[in-house]
Amino acid sequence: MRRRSGCFRAVLNSAVKEEEMGMEPALSIETLDWNQLWKQDRGGDRRKDDREFWDRRAPSFAKVAGADTYAETFLRILNPEPDWNVLDVGCAAGTLAVPLAARVRSITALDFSPVMIDLLSARCRDAGIANVAPRVASWEDDWRALGLSTHDIAIASRSLAVDDLQAALTKLNSFARKRVCISCPVGSGPFDRRVFEAVGRECKPSPDYIYTYNLLYQMGIYANVSFVAKPIRKSFANEEEAFESLSWMLDEMSGTEESRLRQFVAEHLIPDGGRWTMDYERQVRWAIMWWDKEIA
Ligand SMILES: C[S@@+](CC[C@H](N)C(=O)[O-])C[C@H]1O[C@@H](n2cnc3c(N)ncnc32)[C@H](O)[C@@H]1O
């Protein structure tokens, strides 16, 4: 007997019927429903990605999101042209919109977190950026009803945290005239397995880029893909800052979990030129996928 993992439960009716008849269902590239797998492996009760979570996280995320080479790499792959107008979905405080503003004609920047949008508006004001239009809007909103039109380019960087991936990709694709560029985590992405183990929780990261890539394939979109690997070894002013910077991964920590995380930080923090750093480095990987509309 072939063993079937939980992932392969989402097969089409024909395969289910075969099983009912006592036959081993035939797995094939056609019968795997990647959107269904995404929904299944994402879990129905994810609180992590809701608006309140991102409102709370906005100030600290805004501080660190632009501090490394990720945005630069994404923009190099996007290869912006001066006459483009760009739709940036899940823009946060402008990780991409702010550095992109000087290189394109205009940007419509959407995020469902009002705090993120306020931070982006303030950054644009402070930097004298006039060609970014920040809007509070979600993946699930009716963008046409909000007055949004098709743009030259549509991007979604690290923001495809949606229940219906196929609906989101279809929508993004339909709002782009020339090119679409997205990025998704590879493996556990920004989640640090050691932190989960330290508090005694299982690390169950969201489905990674391979669901998206395969779903795009089934949608008839043959995306280019580049991998970005970023070694992470942050520096902290003190133990409390290190604790705070890790605790975003663990929503609703119990008292026991909190003390385990504090103990983990105390065990792994080492002095680093007047500041502190963890005694290990980890790789965070992203897959940047893009396609041109004419040849997708
Ligand atoms: C990990 S951040 C990425 C931000 C930015 N694009 C980047 O690469 O740094 C994810 C962003 O997506 C936004 N977001 C999450 N779910 C969303 C949804 N359903 N609709 C709109 N924005 C969403 C969050 O508020 C957050 O700003």
mmCIF file with all atom_site columns, C-alpha atoms in Angstrom, residues 69-81 84 96 99-100 103 155 179 181 226-229 288 290:
data_model
loop_
_atom_site.group_PDB
_atom_site.id
_atom_site.type_symbol
_atom_site.label_atom_id
_atom_site.label_alt_id
_atom_site.label_comp_id
_atom_site.label_asym_id
_atom_site.label_entity_id
_atom_site.label_seq_id
_atom_site.pdbx_PDB_ins_code
_atom_site.Cartn_x
_atom_site.Cartn_y
_atom_site.Cartn_z
_atom_site.occupancy
_atom_site.B_iso_or_equiv
_atom_site.pdbx_formal_charge
_atom_site.auth_seq_id
_atom_site.auth_comp_id
_atom_site.auth_asym_id
_atom_site.auth_atom_id
_atom_site.pdbx_PDB_model_num
ATOM 1  C CA . THR A 1 69  ? 18.677 44.096 1.252   1.00 0.00 ? 69  THR A CA 1
ATOM 2  C CA . TYR A 1 70  ? 15.335 42.340 0.615   1.00 0.00 ? 70  TYR A CA 1
ATOM 3  C CA . ALA A 1 71  ? 13.554 45.379 -0.911  1.00 0.00 ? 71  ALA A CA 1
ATOM 4  C CA . GLU A 1 72  ? 16.544 46.166 -3.090  1.00 0.00 ? 72  GLU A CA 1
ATOM 5  C CA . THR A 1 73  ? 16.585 42.576 -4.408  1.00 0.00 ? 73  THR A CA 1
ATOM 6  C CA . PHE A 1 74  ? 12.821 42.594 -5.081  1.00 0.00 ? 74  PHE A CA 1
ATOM 7  C CA . LEU A 1 75  ? 13.111 45.887 -6.972  1.00 0.00 ? 75  LEU A CA 1
ATOM 8  C CA . ARG A 1 76  ? 16.088 44.656 -8.997  1.00 0.00 ? 76  ARG A CA 1
ATOM 9  C CA . ILE A 1 77  ? 14.012 41.666 -10.138 1.00 0.00 ? 77  ILE A CA 1
ATOM 10 C CA . LEU A 1 78  ? 10.974 43.891 -10.813 1.00 0.00 ? 78  LEU A CA 1
ATOM 11 C CA . ASN A 1 79  ? 13.190 46.103 -13.008 1.00 0.00 ? 79  ASN A CA 1
ATOM 12 C CA . PRO A 1 80  ? 11.019 49.237 -12.805 1.00 0.00 ? 80  PRO A CA 1
ATOM 13 C CA . GLU A 1 81  ? 10.496 51.635 -15.712 1.00 0.00 ? 81  GLU A CA 1
ATOM 14 C CA . TRP A 1 84  ? 4.894  52.652 -14.900 1.00 0.00 ? 84  TRP A CA 1
ATOM 15 C CA . LEU A 1 96  ? 8.796  48.731 -1.478  1.00 0.00 ? 96  LEU A CA 1
ATOM 16 C CA . PRO A 1 99  ? 12.190 53.176 -2.517  1.00 0.00 ? 99  PRO A CA 1
ATOM 17 C CA . LEU A 1 100 ? 10.143 52.518 -5.695  1.00 0.00 ? 100 LEU A CA 1
ATOM 18 C CA . ARG A 1 103 ? 11.744 55.057 -10.091 1.00 0.00 ? 103 ARG A CA 1
ATOM 19 C CA . ILE A 1 155 ? 3.053  43.582 -6.855  1.00 0.00 ? 155 ILE A CA 1
ATOM 20 C CA . ARG A 1 179 ? 3.771  42.440 -15.252 1.00 0.00 ? 179 ARG A CA 1
ATOM 21 C CA . CYS A 1 181 ? 5.638  40.295 -9.200  1.00 0.00 ? 181 CYS A CA 1
ATOM 22 C CA . SER A 1 226 ? 14.322 33.650 -7.947  1.00 0.00 ? 226 SER A CA 1
ATOM 23 C CA . PHE A 1 227 ? 15.269 32.740 -4.418  1.00 0.00 ? 227 PHE A CA 1
ATOM 24 C CA . VAL A 1 228 ? 16.513 35.251 -1.894  1.00 0.00 ? 228 VAL A CA 1
ATOM 25 C CA . ALA A 1 229 ? 18.348 33.890 1.132   1.00 0.00 ? 229 ALA A CA 1
ATOM 26 C CA . ILE A 1 288 ? 10.238 36.066 -5.782  1.00 0.00 ? 288 ILE A CA 1
ATOM 27 C CA . TRP A 1 290 ? 7.073  37.204 -11.659 1.00 0.00 ? 290 TRP A CA 1
#
